[in-house]
mmCIF file of C-alpha atoms in Angstrom:
data_model
loop_
_atom_site.group_PDB
_atom_site.id
_atom_site.type_symbol
_atom_site.label_atom_id
_atom_site.label_comp_id
_atom_site.label_asym_id
_atom_site.label_seq_id
_atom_site.Cartn_x
_atom_site.Cartn_y
_atom_site.Cartn_z
ATOM 1 C CA MET A 22 16.104 -39.555 5.271
ATOM 2 C CA ASN A 23 16.523 -36.452 2.688
ATOM 3 C CA GLU A 24 14.914 -33.090 2.768
ATOM 4 C CA GLN A 25 12.532 -34.311 -0.056
ATOM 5 C CA GLU A 26 11.593 -37.554 1.921
ATOM 6 C CA ARG A 27 10.649 -35.342 4.893
ATOM 7 C CA PHE A 28 8.508 -33.148 3.089
ATOM 8 C CA GLN A 29 6.607 -36.045 1.406
ATOM 9 C CA GLN A 30 6.108 -37.663 4.921
ATOM 10 C CA TYR A 31 4.531 -34.323 6.307
ATOM 11 C CA VAL A 32 2.347 -34.293 3.130
ATOM 12 C CA ALA A 33 1.147 -37.489 3.914
ATOM 13 C CA GLU A 34 0.324 -36.984 7.409
ATOM 14 C CA VAL A 35 -1.393 -33.631 6.465
ATOM 15 C CA LYS A 36 -3.239 -35.516 3.989
ATOM 16 C CA GLU A 37 -4.360 -38.019 6.585
ATOM 17 C CA TRP A 38 -5.307 -35.204 8.999
ATOM 18 C CA GLY A 39 -7.302 -33.709 6.489
ATOM 19 C CA LYS A 40 -9.382 -36.846 5.679
ATOM 20 C CA GLN A 41 -9.893 -37.210 9.265
ATOM 21 C CA VAL A 42 -11.387 -33.704 9.709
ATOM 22 C CA GLU A 43 -13.430 -34.280 6.486
ATOM 23 C CA GLN A 44 -14.695 -37.373 8.069
ATOM 24 C CA ILE A 45 -15.939 -35.718 11.397
ATOM 25 C CA LEU A 46 -17.714 -33.163 9.400
ATOM 26 C CA LEU A 47 -19.642 -35.549 7.263
ATOM 27 C CA GLN A 48 -20.595 -37.547 10.416
ATOM 28 C CA ARG A 49 -21.900 -34.321 11.739
ATOM 29 C CA GLY A 50 -24.024 -33.608 8.377
ATOM 30 C CA GLU A 51 -21.680 -30.574 7.678
ATOM 31 C CA ASP A 52 -20.365 -29.567 4.418
ATOM 32 C CA SER A 53 -16.340 -29.960 4.589
ATOM 33 C CA GLY A 54 -16.057 -27.105 1.822
ATOM 34 C CA ASP A 55 -17.014 -24.878 4.689
ATOM 35 C CA CYS A 56 -13.776 -25.236 6.479
ATOM 36 C CA ARG A 57 -11.891 -25.519 3.326
ATOM 37 C CA VAL A 58 -10.645 -29.093 3.606
ATOM 38 C CA ASP A 59 -11.842 -29.655 0.021
ATOM 39 C CA SER A 60 -9.131 -26.971 -0.778
ATOM 40 C CA LEU A 61 -6.414 -28.601 1.243
ATOM 41 C CA LEU A 62 -6.966 -32.047 -0.227
ATOM 42 C CA SER A 63 -7.232 -30.612 -3.863
ATOM 43 C CA TYR A 64 -3.966 -28.879 -3.396
ATOM 44 C CA ILE A 65 -2.208 -31.968 -2.369
ATOM 45 C CA GLU A 66 -3.643 -33.985 -4.925
ATOM 46 C CA ASN A 67 -2.886 -31.414 -7.853
ATOM 47 C CA HIS A 68 0.479 -30.574 -6.744
ATOM 48 C CA GLY A 69 2.388 -33.741 -7.600
ATOM 49 C CA ASP A 70 5.197 -35.675 -5.666
ATOM 50 C CA ALA A 71 8.122 -33.007 -5.723
ATOM 51 C CA TRP A 72 7.699 -30.580 -2.878
ATOM 52 C CA THR A 73 9.704 -27.338 -2.664
ATOM 53 C CA GLU A 74 10.041 -25.468 0.658
ATOM 54 C CA ASP A 75 7.700 -22.599 -0.669
ATOM 55 C CA ALA A 76 5.083 -25.270 -1.454
ATOM 56 C CA ILE A 77 5.356 -26.896 2.220
ATOM 57 C CA TYR A 78 5.047 -23.256 3.687
ATOM 58 C CA GLU A 79 1.940 -22.630 1.458
ATOM 59 C CA LEU A 80 0.692 -26.034 2.620
ATOM 60 C CA GLN A 81 1.082 -25.236 6.321
ATOM 61 C CA ARG A 82 -0.915 -21.888 5.723
ATOM 62 C CA ILE A 83 -3.566 -23.753 4.381
ATOM 63 C CA VAL A 84 -3.499 -26.383 7.275
ATOM 64 C CA ASP A 85 -3.698 -23.298 9.640
ATOM 65 C CA GLU A 86 -6.688 -21.820 7.983
ATOM 66 C CA VAL A 87 -8.333 -25.162 8.039
ATOM 67 C CA TYR A 88 -7.677 -25.531 11.771
ATOM 68 C CA GLU A 89 -8.742 -21.981 12.649
ATOM 69 C CA LYS A 90 -12.046 -22.416 10.921
ATOM 70 C CA ALA A 91 -12.695 -25.997 12.066
ATOM 71 C CA LEU A 92 -11.932 -24.733 15.686
ATOM 72 C CA ALA A 93 -14.373 -21.567 15.115
ATOM 73 C CA PHE A 94 -16.902 -23.716 13.648
ATOM 74 C CA GLN A 95 -16.827 -26.278 16.605
ATOM 75 C CA GLN A 96 -16.820 -23.593 19.131
ATOM 76 C CA ASN A 97 -19.467 -21.306 17.892
ATOM 77 C CA GLY A 98 -21.892 -23.666 15.778
ATOM 78 C CA GLN A 99 -21.021 -21.229 12.748
ATOM 79 C CA SER A 100 -20.396 -22.557 9.328
ATOM 80 C CA ALA A 101 -17.132 -21.313 7.795
ATOM 81 C CA SER A 102 -19.362 -19.595 4.753
ATOM 82 C CA GLU A 103 -21.345 -17.852 7.536
ATOM 83 C CA GLN A 104 -18.069 -16.771 9.043
ATOM 84 C CA GLU A 105 -16.719 -15.420 5.935
ATOM 85 C CA GLU A 106 -20.026 -13.495 5.165
ATOM 86 C CA SER A 107 -19.492 -11.909 8.853
ATOM 87 C CA GLU A 108 -15.828 -11.131 7.944
ATOM 88 C CA THR A 109 -16.937 -9.428 4.563
ATOM 89 C CA GLU A 110 -19.394 -7.203 6.412
ATOM 90 C CA GLU A 111 -16.737 -6.374 8.938
ATOM 91 C CA ARG A 112 -14.510 -5.127 6.441
ATOM 92 C CA GLN A 113 -17.242 -2.914 5.049
ATOM 93 C CA GLN A 114 -17.764 -1.391 8.378
ATOM 94 C CA THR A 115 -16.809 2.330 9.191
ATOM 95 C CA ALA A 116 -13.755 2.956 11.668
ATOM 96 C CA SER A 117 -16.027 3.811 14.474
ATOM 97 C CA GLU A 118 -17.289 0.151 14.164
ATOM 98 C CA GLN A 119 -14.114 -1.631 14.182
ATOM 99 C CA GLU A 120 -13.745 -1.930 17.702
ATOM 100 C CA GLU A 121 -17.014 -3.815 17.918
ATOM 101 C CA SER A 122 -16.022 -6.068 15.118
ATOM 102 C CA GLU A 123 -12.982 -6.720 16.710
ATOM 103 C CA ALA A 124 -14.784 -7.744 19.952
ATOM 104 C CA GLU A 125 -16.877 -10.171 18.088
ATOM 105 C CA GLU A 126 -13.905 -11.909 16.387
ATOM 106 C CA ARG A 127 -12.477 -12.356 19.724
ATOM 107 C CA GLN A 128 -15.551 -14.296 21.079
ATOM 108 C CA GLN A 129 -15.388 -16.276 17.898
ATOM 109 C CA THR A 130 -11.969 -17.613 18.643
ATOM 110 C CA TYR A 131 -11.464 -17.687 22.536
ATOM 111 C CA VAL A 132 -11.237 -21.200 24.060
ATOM 112 C CA ALA A 133 -14.020 -22.085 26.342
ATOM 113 C CA ALA A 134 -13.513 -23.902 29.738
ATOM 114 C CA GLY A 135 -12.467 -27.791 28.820
ATOM 115 C CA ARG A 136 -12.265 -27.165 24.980
ATOM 116 C CA HIS A 137 -8.371 -27.002 24.692
ATOM 117 C CA VAL A 138 -7.086 -28.832 21.983
ATOM 118 C CA LEU A 139 -3.666 -30.386 20.947
ATOM 119 C CA PRO A 140 -2.180 -28.043 18.475
ATOM 120 C CA PRO A 141 -0.531 -29.528 15.492
ATOM 121 C CA LEU A 142 3.162 -29.460 15.032
ATOM 122 C CA PRO A 143 4.395 -26.910 12.564
ATOM 123 C CA TYR A 144 6.773 -29.640 10.959
ATOM 124 C CA SER A 145 6.885 -33.532 10.644
ATOM 125 C CA TYR A 146 7.970 -35.642 13.397
ATOM 126 C CA ASP A 147 11.161 -36.570 12.155
ATOM 127 C CA ALA A 148 12.008 -33.040 10.848
ATOM 128 C CA LEU A 149 14.541 -32.270 13.854
ATOM 129 C CA GLU A 150 16.534 -35.468 13.345
ATOM 130 C CA PRO A 151 19.525 -36.092 14.106
ATOM 131 C CA HIS A 152 19.010 -33.582 17.010
ATOM 132 C CA ILE A 153 15.711 -34.999 18.261
ATOM 133 C CA SER A 154 14.408 -38.270 17.048
ATOM 134 C CA LYS A 155 11.247 -38.862 15.456
ATOM 135 C CA GLU A 156 10.244 -41.551 18.099
ATOM 136 C CA ILE A 157 10.864 -38.748 20.709
ATOM 137 C CA MET A 158 8.875 -36.243 18.995
ATOM 138 C CA ARG A 159 5.708 -38.508 18.311
ATOM 139 C CA LEU A 160 5.616 -39.564 21.932
ATOM 140 C CA HIS A 161 6.366 -36.126 23.357
ATOM 141 C CA HIS A 162 3.603 -34.810 21.118
ATOM 142 C CA THR A 163 0.887 -37.234 20.992
ATOM 143 C CA LYS A 164 1.120 -38.787 24.268
ATOM 144 C CA HIS A 165 2.644 -36.293 26.874
ATOM 145 C CA HIS A 166 1.322 -33.012 25.605
ATOM 146 C CA GLN A 167 -2.033 -34.509 24.620
ATOM 147 C CA SER A 168 -2.085 -35.611 28.400
ATOM 148 C CA TYR A 169 -1.731 -32.056 29.346
ATOM 149 C CA VAL A 170 -4.530 -30.957 27.239
ATOM 150 C CA ASP A 171 -6.737 -33.581 28.773
ATOM 151 C CA GLY A 172 -5.937 -32.969 32.286
ATOM 152 C CA LEU A 173 -6.446 -29.196 32.077
ATOM 153 C CA ASN A 174 -10.064 -29.913 29.958
ATOM 154 C CA LYS A 175 -10.932 -32.023 33.118
ATOM 155 C CA ALA A 176 -9.852 -29.513 35.730
ATOM 156 C CA GLU A 177 -11.661 -26.716 33.976
ATOM 157 C CA LYS A 178 -14.616 -28.693 33.694
ATOM 158 C CA MET A 179 -14.793 -29.709 37.476
ATOM 159 C CA MET A 180 -13.866 -25.994 38.297
ATOM 160 C CA LYS A 181 -17.051 -24.980 36.231
ATOM 161 C CA LYS A 182 -19.182 -27.504 37.878
ATOM 162 C CA ALA A 183 -18.054 -26.388 41.299
ATOM 163 C CA ARG A 184 -19.256 -22.867 40.481
ATOM 164 C CA GLU A 185 -22.737 -24.165 39.226
ATOM 165 C CA THR A 186 -23.258 -26.328 42.340
ATOM 166 C CA ASN A 187 -21.490 -23.963 44.639
ATOM 167 C CA ASN A 188 -19.406 -26.955 46.032
ATOM 168 C CA TYR A 189 -15.863 -25.956 46.467
ATOM 169 C CA GLU A 190 -14.835 -28.928 48.434
ATOM 170 C CA LEU A 191 -12.075 -30.116 45.917
ATOM 171 C CA LEU A 192 -11.239 -26.727 44.569
ATOM 172 C CA LYS A 193 -7.698 -27.023 45.923
ATOM 173 C CA HIS A 194 -7.180 -30.044 43.907
ATOM 174 C CA TRP A 195 -8.627 -28.956 40.623
ATOM 175 C CA GLU A 196 -6.799 -25.585 41.066
ATOM 176 C CA ARG A 197 -3.561 -27.653 41.179
ATOM 177 C CA GLU A 198 -4.486 -29.762 38.221
ATOM 178 C CA ALA A 199 -5.168 -26.811 36.198
ATOM 179 C CA ALA A 200 -1.856 -25.299 37.144
ATOM 180 C CA PHE A 201 0.077 -28.423 36.346
ATOM 181 C CA HIS A 202 -1.738 -29.476 33.327
ATOM 182 C CA GLY A 203 -2.105 -25.900 32.020
ATOM 183 C CA SER A 204 1.288 -25.050 32.475
ATOM 184 C CA GLY A 205 2.425 -28.205 30.483
ATOM 185 C CA HIS A 206 -0.049 -27.329 27.716
ATOM 186 C CA TYR A 207 1.121 -23.832 27.430
ATOM 187 C CA LEU A 208 4.702 -24.290 27.629
ATOM 188 C CA HIS A 209 4.727 -27.173 25.179
ATOM 189 C CA THR A 210 2.786 -25.182 22.601
ATOM 190 C CA ILE A 211 5.642 -22.506 23.029
ATOM 191 C CA PHE A 212 8.226 -25.071 22.761
ATOM 192 C CA TRP A 213 6.963 -26.821 19.560
ATOM 193 C CA ASN A 214 7.241 -23.382 17.708
ATOM 194 C CA ASN A 215 10.541 -22.357 19.513
ATOM 195 C CA MET A 216 12.181 -25.127 17.226
ATOM 196 C CA HIS A 217 12.861 -25.489 13.559
ATOM 197 C CA PRO A 218 14.416 -27.954 11.062
ATOM 198 C CA LYS A 219 16.481 -25.136 9.692
ATOM 199 C CA GLY A 220 17.112 -23.229 13.105
ATOM 200 C CA GLY A 221 20.385 -22.703 15.045
ATOM 201 C CA GLY A 222 22.656 -19.710 14.680
ATOM 202 C CA GLU A 223 21.885 -16.644 16.325
ATOM 203 C CA PRO A 224 18.938 -14.206 16.373
ATOM 204 C CA ARG A 225 18.915 -10.793 14.352
ATOM 205 C CA GLY A 226 17.650 -7.291 14.783
ATOM 206 C CA GLU A 227 16.274 -6.023 17.992
ATOM 207 C CA LEU A 228 16.352 -9.320 20.047
ATOM 208 C CA LEU A 229 20.091 -9.574 19.258
ATOM 209 C CA GLU A 230 20.453 -6.112 20.286
ATOM 210 C CA GLN A 231 18.684 -6.786 23.663
ATOM 211 C CA ILE A 232 20.458 -9.857 24.405
ATOM 212 C CA LYS A 233 23.823 -7.804 23.987
ATOM 213 C CA ARG A 234 22.607 -5.177 26.368
ATOM 214 C CA ASP A 235 21.280 -7.535 29.041
ATOM 215 C CA PHE A 236 23.759 -10.281 29.015
ATOM 216 C CA GLY A 237 27.021 -8.758 27.636
ATOM 217 C CA SER A 238 27.183 -10.891 24.418
ATOM 218 C CA PHE A 239 25.333 -13.487 22.488
ATOM 219 C CA GLU A 240 27.839 -16.271 23.880
ATOM 220 C CA ARG A 241 27.389 -15.177 27.506
ATOM 221 C CA PHE A 242 23.598 -15.383 27.025
ATOM 222 C CA LYS A 243 23.728 -18.785 25.530
ATOM 223 C CA ARG A 244 26.202 -19.883 28.396
ATOM 224 C CA HIS A 245 24.015 -18.661 30.993
ATOM 225 C CA PHE A 246 20.928 -20.096 29.616
ATOM 226 C CA THR A 247 22.633 -23.643 29.102
ATOM 227 C CA GLU A 248 24.012 -23.586 32.596
ATOM 228 C CA ALA A 249 20.388 -22.619 34.071
ATOM 229 C CA ALA A 250 19.025 -25.622 31.803
ATOM 230 C CA LYS A 251 21.655 -28.007 33.321
ATOM 231 C CA SER A 252 21.051 -27.264 36.973
ATOM 232 C CA VAL A 253 17.291 -27.178 37.127
ATOM 233 C CA GLU A 254 16.545 -29.409 40.098
ATOM 234 C CA GLY A 255 14.536 -32.459 39.398
ATOM 235 C CA VAL A 256 12.361 -32.021 36.206
ATOM 236 C CA GLY A 257 11.489 -28.782 34.724
ATOM 237 C CA TRP A 258 12.542 -25.760 32.323
ATOM 238 C CA ALA A 259 14.846 -23.048 31.613
ATOM 239 C CA LEU A 260 13.158 -19.926 30.175
ATOM 240 C CA LEU A 261 14.013 -16.723 28.486
ATOM 241 C CA VAL A 262 11.381 -14.196 29.326
ATOM 242 C CA TRP A 263 10.653 -10.584 28.912
ATOM 243 C CA SER A 264 10.243 -8.569 32.273
ATOM 244 C CA PRO A 265 7.966 -5.743 31.652
ATOM 245 C CA ARG A 266 8.461 -4.167 34.979
ATOM 246 C CA SER A 267 12.358 -3.809 34.499
ATOM 247 C CA HIS A 268 12.229 -3.823 30.844
ATOM 248 C CA ARG A 269 14.878 -6.328 30.154
ATOM 249 C CA LEU A 270 15.570 -9.852 29.234
ATOM 250 C CA GLU A 271 15.835 -12.501 32.308
ATOM 251 C CA ILE A 272 16.394 -16.512 32.369
ATOM 252 C CA LEU A 273 14.381 -18.272 34.703
ATOM 253 C CA GLN A 274 14.227 -21.943 35.846
ATOM 254 C CA THR A 275 11.152 -23.772 37.046
ATOM 255 C CA GLU A 276 10.722 -26.892 38.510
ATOM 256 C CA LYS A 277 7.714 -29.293 37.451
ATOM 257 C CA HIS A 278 6.551 -26.114 35.403
ATOM 258 C CA GLN A 279 3.707 -24.785 37.635
ATOM 259 C CA PHE A 280 3.800 -24.220 41.222
ATOM 260 C CA MET A 281 0.046 -23.333 41.261
ATOM 261 C CA THR A 282 0.397 -21.105 38.358
ATOM 262 C CA GLN A 283 0.112 -21.037 34.573
ATOM 263 C CA TRP A 284 2.861 -19.817 32.129
ATOM 264 C CA ASP A 285 1.857 -17.676 29.038
ATOM 265 C CA THR A 286 -0.539 -15.672 31.180
ATOM 266 C CA ILE A 287 -0.432 -12.007 32.357
ATOM 267 C CA PRO A 288 -1.321 -11.031 36.005
ATOM 268 C CA LEU A 289 -4.262 -8.536 36.196
ATOM 269 C CA LEU A 290 -5.612 -8.612 39.890
ATOM 270 C CA VAL A 291 -3.348 -10.099 42.676
ATOM 271 C CA LEU A 292 -3.908 -10.517 46.304
ATOM 272 C CA ASP A 293 -1.118 -11.218 48.721
ATOM 273 C CA VAL A 294 -2.227 -14.100 51.385
ATOM 274 C CA TRP A 295 1.476 -14.470 53.134
ATOM 275 C CA GLU A 296 1.024 -13.790 56.873
ATOM 276 C CA HIS A 297 3.060 -10.625 56.744
ATOM 277 C CA ALA A 298 0.146 -8.990 54.547
ATOM 278 C CA TYR A 299 -2.308 -9.112 57.544
ATOM 279 C CA TYR A 300 -1.640 -10.887 60.594
ATOM 280 C CA LEU A 301 -0.485 -7.870 62.631
ATOM 281 C CA GLN A 302 -4.180 -6.633 62.069
ATOM 282 C CA TYR A 303 -6.194 -9.782 61.447
ATOM 283 C CA LYS A 304 -3.905 -12.312 63.321
ATOM 284 C CA ASN A 305 -4.818 -15.987 61.794
ATOM 285 C CA ASP A 306 -8.157 -14.965 60.357
ATOM 286 C CA ARG A 307 -7.249 -14.873 56.745
ATOM 287 C CA ALA A 308 -10.901 -15.091 55.633
ATOM 288 C CA ALA A 309 -11.748 -11.749 57.451
ATOM 289 C CA TYR A 310 -8.508 -10.069 55.256
ATOM 290 C CA ILE A 311 -9.926 -11.321 52.239
ATOM 291 C CA ASN A 312 -13.407 -10.268 52.545
ATOM 292 C CA ASN A 313 -12.275 -6.712 53.661
ATOM 293 C CA TRP A 314 -9.757 -6.538 50.798
ATOM 294 C CA TRP A 315 -12.553 -6.519 48.407
ATOM 295 C CA ASN A 316 -13.516 -2.902 49.324
ATOM 296 C CA VAL A 317 -10.133 -1.713 48.404
ATOM 297 C CA VAL A 318 -9.840 -3.322 44.927
ATOM 298 C CA HIS A 319 -9.082 -0.577 42.354
ATOM 299 C CA TRP A 320 -10.854 -1.748 39.429
ATOM 300 C CA ARG A 321 -9.715 1.116 36.985
ATOM 301 C CA ASP A 322 -6.160 -0.068 37.394
ATOM 302 C CA VAL A 323 -7.380 -3.790 36.694
ATOM 303 C CA GLU A 324 -8.998 -2.374 33.645
ATOM 304 C CA GLU A 325 -6.392 -0.639 32.335
ATOM 305 C CA ARG A 326 -4.027 -3.953 32.834
ATOM 306 C CA PHE A 327 -6.728 -5.845 30.848
ATOM 307 C CA GLU A 328 -6.637 -3.286 27.981
ATOM 308 C CA GLN A 329 -3.081 -3.652 27.698
ATOM 309 C CA ALA A 330 -2.994 -7.478 28.242
ATOM 310 C CA ARG A 331 -5.778 -8.027 25.524
ATOM 311 C CA LYS A 332 -3.603 -6.574 22.770
ATOM 312 C CA LEU A 333 -1.385 -9.546 22.959
ATOM 313 C CA ARG A 334 -3.004 -12.610 21.238
ATOM 314 C CA TRP A 335 -1.738 -15.906 20.459
ATOM 315 C CA LYS A 336 -3.595 -18.398 18.112
ATOM 316 C CA PRO A 337 -5.817 -20.414 20.552
ATOM 317 C CA PHE A 338 -5.652 -24.027 21.404
#
């Protein structure tokens, strides 16, 4: 399949997705124009059969805009037209009011517990051929990634129910489920965007220079990463990460992608419950140690970490 055929297939898939969104909005009695679905479908209809790479990028931009508006509308019950009016008012606010505006925007785009969705691929399912087949990409995205999204949503809903009923009998199970499915969801969301039909080669700019500083050369980094990926025990991932503590790049492995945590998150408040942290004083009474620990939590430090962490914002899924 040549490039033009891949473009046309991607356009066909986007068109079908747009019609599905339009149908859902109509069933809910909403105006599809509020989410710019009409603009998306009109752009496709008026473009013709020949598609260039620039036109595809523009189409992807419109798809992202439609998706964000539809997601915000679903989560907040606010029409896109109202959101646009709100955004217009925000732009007219003075500098002193800007921080309040940004806080309001964050509330409109956050993912509520149990409301994660499968992110769309940034390319068609066959775009990575011959390196990764269309069949694998479709199965990987629509089945495996979707199962992580569904599992995370269920776990978050059950933990929300536990908080509401004060019944934490199955908390350990649902925490494990949230770790497993959440890590799968977040890592795959990164993974799809880490690939591109015209990818390969070497990085540029500051990233390349950092790789050379931390690994000696790009070739050494590539060999290290390759060997790490090959030697992961069982099933798992190889990851290039930035260590904000040592201020350098590192390569990590992880098995089964979770171990009771979620990737793509930043720690704010931590508690060491290894026995060496409390046994000499509390013996085996971990609960007493935990209860007393709350008396020494330095919330100013947690607040500072939160202020720094909230500056890093990815598209919510």
